[in-house]
C-alpha cells in the first residue's frame, strides 16, 4: 500500500533543485527567516550572513558535490535542505571528525551523503512535507549509489 502512496506524495509536494541565483538566494533568505527571526538564534553556524543581513550562506552551498533543494515557489520556498556527496577515498577531514569516522576505517571506502540545513517554515510544518523530503532523499541516494548517509543538525 505504501508503494501506492509514494507517487501521490511526490506529486503533491514537488521538490526542486535550486539552480538559479534567484532560487539559491530564496533558500538563503528562508534560512535567515527560520534561524534568526523564528528561532531567534544569534550565533548561527554559517560562513556568512549575506547582503542586507538577510541571508545565511555556507561555503558548502557552492561545492560541486552539493545540491540544494526546496519546496514551494522559487521566490518563496517553504522548505529546503542540502545534500552533499563525498566519494569513497575523498572524504574531507572535517567530515571524518564530525562523524568520528576514524573509528570506522571501512567507511572511507564508501560513498556517503550528508543532509544538512534541512528546515520547514513554521506555517508549513504539517501534513506530509517531511515524509516527502525523506522519500526524495532516499530515492536520490539510490540513484547516486550512496552507501551511508548522515544528518547534520547545526
CSV table of C-alpha atoms in Angstrom, one decimal:
chain,number,residue,atom,x,y,z
A,1,UNK,CA,0.0,0.0,0.0
A,2,UNK,CA,2.9,2.4,0.8
A,3,UNK,CA,4.2,2.0,-2.7
A,4,UNK,CA,0.9,3.4,-4.0
A,5,UNK,CA,1.2,6.5,-1.8
A,6,UNK,CA,4.7,7.4,-2.8
A,7,UNK,CA,3.8,8.8,-6.3
A,8,UNK,CA,0.9,10.7,-4.7
A,9,UNK,CA,3.1,12.3,-2.0
A,10,UNK,CA,5.8,13.1,-4.6
A,11,UNK,CA,3.3,14.8,-6.9
A,12,UNK,CA,1.7,16.7,-4.1
A,13,UNK,CA,5.0,18.1,-2.7
A,14,UNK,CA,7.2,18.6,-5.6
A,15,UNK,CA,10.9,19.0,-4.7
A,16,UNK,CA,13.1,21.1,-7.0
A,17,UNK,CA,16.9,21.5,-7.2
A,18,UNK,CA,18.0,25.1,-6.8
A,19,UNK,CA,20.0,26.0,-9.9
A,20,UNK,CA,19.5,29.7,-10.5
A,21,UNK,CA,20.7,32.6,-8.3
A,22,UNK,CA,17.1,33.5,-7.6
A,23,UNK,CA,16.4,30.0,-6.2
A,24,UNK,CA,19.5,29.9,-4.1
A,25,UNK,CA,19.0,33.4,-2.7
A,26,UNK,CA,15.5,32.5,-1.8
A,27,UNK,CA,16.8,29.5,0.2
A,28,UNK,CA,19.4,31.6,1.9
A,29,UNK,CA,16.6,34.0,2.9
A,30,UNK,CA,14.4,31.2,4.2
A,31,UNK,CA,17.3,30.0,6.4
A,32,UNK,CA,17.7,33.5,7.8
A,33,UNK,CA,13.9,33.7,8.4
A,34,UNK,CA,13.9,30.5,10.4
A,35,UNK,CA,17.2,30.7,12.3
A,36,UNK,CA,17.2,34.4,13.1
A,37,UNK,CA,13.6,35.5,13.2
A,38,UNK,CA,11.7,32.4,14.2
A,39,UNK,CA,14.3,30.7,16.5
A,40,UNK,CA,16.0,33.9,17.5
A,41,UNK,CA,19.4,32.4,17.1
A,42,UNK,CA,22.3,34.9,17.3
A,43,UNK,CA,25.2,32.6,16.7
A,44,UNK,CA,24.2,30.6,13.6
A,45,UNK,CA,26.9,28.2,12.4
A,46,UNK,CA,27.5,29.6,8.9
A,47,UNK,CA,30.2,31.1,6.8
A,48,UNK,CA,28.5,34.3,6.0
A,49,UNK,CA,25.4,36.3,6.6
A,50,UNK,CA,24.8,37.9,3.2
A,51,UNK,CA,23.7,41.0,1.6
A,52,UNK,CA,21.4,43.2,3.7
A,53,UNK,CA,21.9,40.7,6.6
A,54,UNK,CA,19.0,38.6,5.4
A,55,UNK,CA,20.9,35.6,4.0
A,56,UNK,CA,22.6,32.6,5.7
A,57,UNK,CA,25.1,31.0,3.4
A,58,UNK,CA,27.7,28.2,3.8
A,59,UNK,CA,30.7,27.6,1.7
A,60,UNK,CA,29.3,24.1,1.2
A,61,UNK,CA,26.4,25.6,-0.7
A,62,UNK,CA,28.7,26.2,-3.7
A,63,UNK,CA,30.6,22.9,-3.7
A,64,UNK,CA,30.4,20.9,-6.9
A,65,UNK,CA,29.3,17.9,-4.8
A,66,UNK,CA,26.5,19.8,-3.0
A,67,UNK,CA,22.9,20.0,-4.1
A,68,UNK,CA,20.3,22.5,-2.8
A,69,UNK,CA,16.7,21.5,-2.9
A,70,UNK,CA,13.5,23.3,-2.0
A,71,UNK,CA,9.7,23.0,-1.9
A,72,UNK,CA,7.4,25.9,-2.9
A,73,UNK,CA,7.8,28.8,-5.2
A,74,UNK,CA,11.3,29.8,-6.5
A,75,UNK,CA,10.8,33.2,-4.9
A,76,UNK,CA,9.3,32.0,-1.6
A,77,UNK,CA,10.2,28.4,-0.7
A,78,UNK,CA,8.7,26.9,2.4
A,79,UNK,CA,11.2,24.1,2.9
A,80,UNK,CA,14.7,23.3,2.0
A,81,UNK,CA,17.7,21.0,2.5
A,82,UNK,CA,21.2,20.4,1.2
A,83,UNK,CA,22.7,17.1,0.2
A,84,UNK,CA,26.5,16.8,-0.1
A,85,UNK,CA,28.1,13.7,-1.6
A,86,UNK,CA,31.5,12.5,-0.7
A,87,UNK,CA,33.1,9.8,-2.9
A,88,UNK,CA,35.0,6.9,-1.4
A,89,UNK,CA,38.6,7.8,-0.5
A,90,UNK,CA,37.7,11.5,-0.8
A,91,UNK,CA,36.1,12.4,2.5
A,92,UNK,CA,37.4,15.6,4.0
A,93,UNK,CA,39.0,15.7,7.4
A,94,UNK,CA,36.2,17.9,8.8
A,95,UNK,CA,33.5,15.3,7.8
A,96,UNK,CA,35.6,12.5,9.2
A,97,UNK,CA,35.9,14.3,12.5
A,98,UNK,CA,32.3,15.4,12.6
A,99,UNK,CA,31.0,11.8,12.4
A,100,UNK,CA,34.0,10.1,14.2
A,101,UNK,CA,34.7,8.2,11.0
A,102,UNK,CA,38.2,7.4,12.3
A,103,UNK,CA,36.5,4.8,14.5
A,104,UNK,CA,35.2,3.1,11.4
A,105,UNK,CA,38.1,2.8,8.8
A,106,UNK,CA,36.0,0.8,6.4
A,107,UNK,CA,33.7,3.8,5.8
A,108,UNK,CA,36.5,5.5,3.8
A,109,UNK,CA,35.7,3.0,1.1
A,110,UNK,CA,32.0,4.1,0.9
A,111,UNK,CA,30.2,6.8,-0.9
A,112,UNK,CA,28.4,8.9,1.7
A,113,UNK,CA,25.9,11.8,1.8
A,114,UNK,CA,25.4,14.4,4.3
A,115,UNK,CA,22.0,16.1,4.6
A,116,UNK,CA,22.2,19.5,6.2
A,117,UNK,CA,20.4,22.8,6.5
A,118,UNK,CA,17.0,21.0,6.4
A,119,UNK,CA,14.2,23.1,7.5
A,120,UNK,CA,10.5,23.8,7.0
A,121,UNK,CA,8.8,27.2,7.6
A,122,UNK,CA,6.6,27.4,10.6
A,123,UNK,CA,3.3,27.7,8.7
A,124,UNK,CA,4.2,24.6,6.7
A,125,UNK,CA,5.0,22.1,9.4
A,126,UNK,CA,2.1,19.8,8.9
A,127,UNK,CA,1.0,17.0,6.6
A,128,UNK,CA,3.4,15.0,4.6
A,129,UNK,CA,6.1,17.5,3.8
A,130,UNK,CA,8.8,15.8,6.0
A,131,UNK,CA,7.7,12.4,4.6
A,132,UNK,CA,8.0,13.8,1.0
A,133,UNK,CA,11.5,15.1,1.8
A,134,UNK,CA,12.5,11.7,3.3
A,135,UNK,CA,11.2,9.8,0.2
A,136,UNK,CA,13.1,12.2,-2.1
A,137,UNK,CA,16.4,11.8,-0.2
A,138,UNK,CA,16.0,8.0,-0.2
A,139,UNK,CA,15.4,7.9,-3.9
A,140,UNK,CA,18.2,10.4,-4.6
A,141,UNK,CA,20.6,8.2,-2.6
A,142,UNK,CA,19.6,5.1,-4.5
A,143,UNK,CA,20.1,6.9,-7.9
A,144,UNK,CA,23.5,8.2,-6.8
A,145,UNK,CA,24.6,4.9,-5.3
A,146,UNK,CA,25.1,6.3,-1.8
A,147,UNK,CA,26.0,3.7,0.8
A,148,UNK,CA,25.9,5.7,4.1
A,149,UNK,CA,24.0,8.9,5.0
A,150,UNK,CA,24.4,11.3,7.8
A,151,UNK,CA,22.1,14.1,9.0
A,152,UNK,CA,23.9,17.2,10.3
A,153,UNK,CA,21.9,19.4,12.7
A,154,UNK,CA,23.9,22.6,13.1
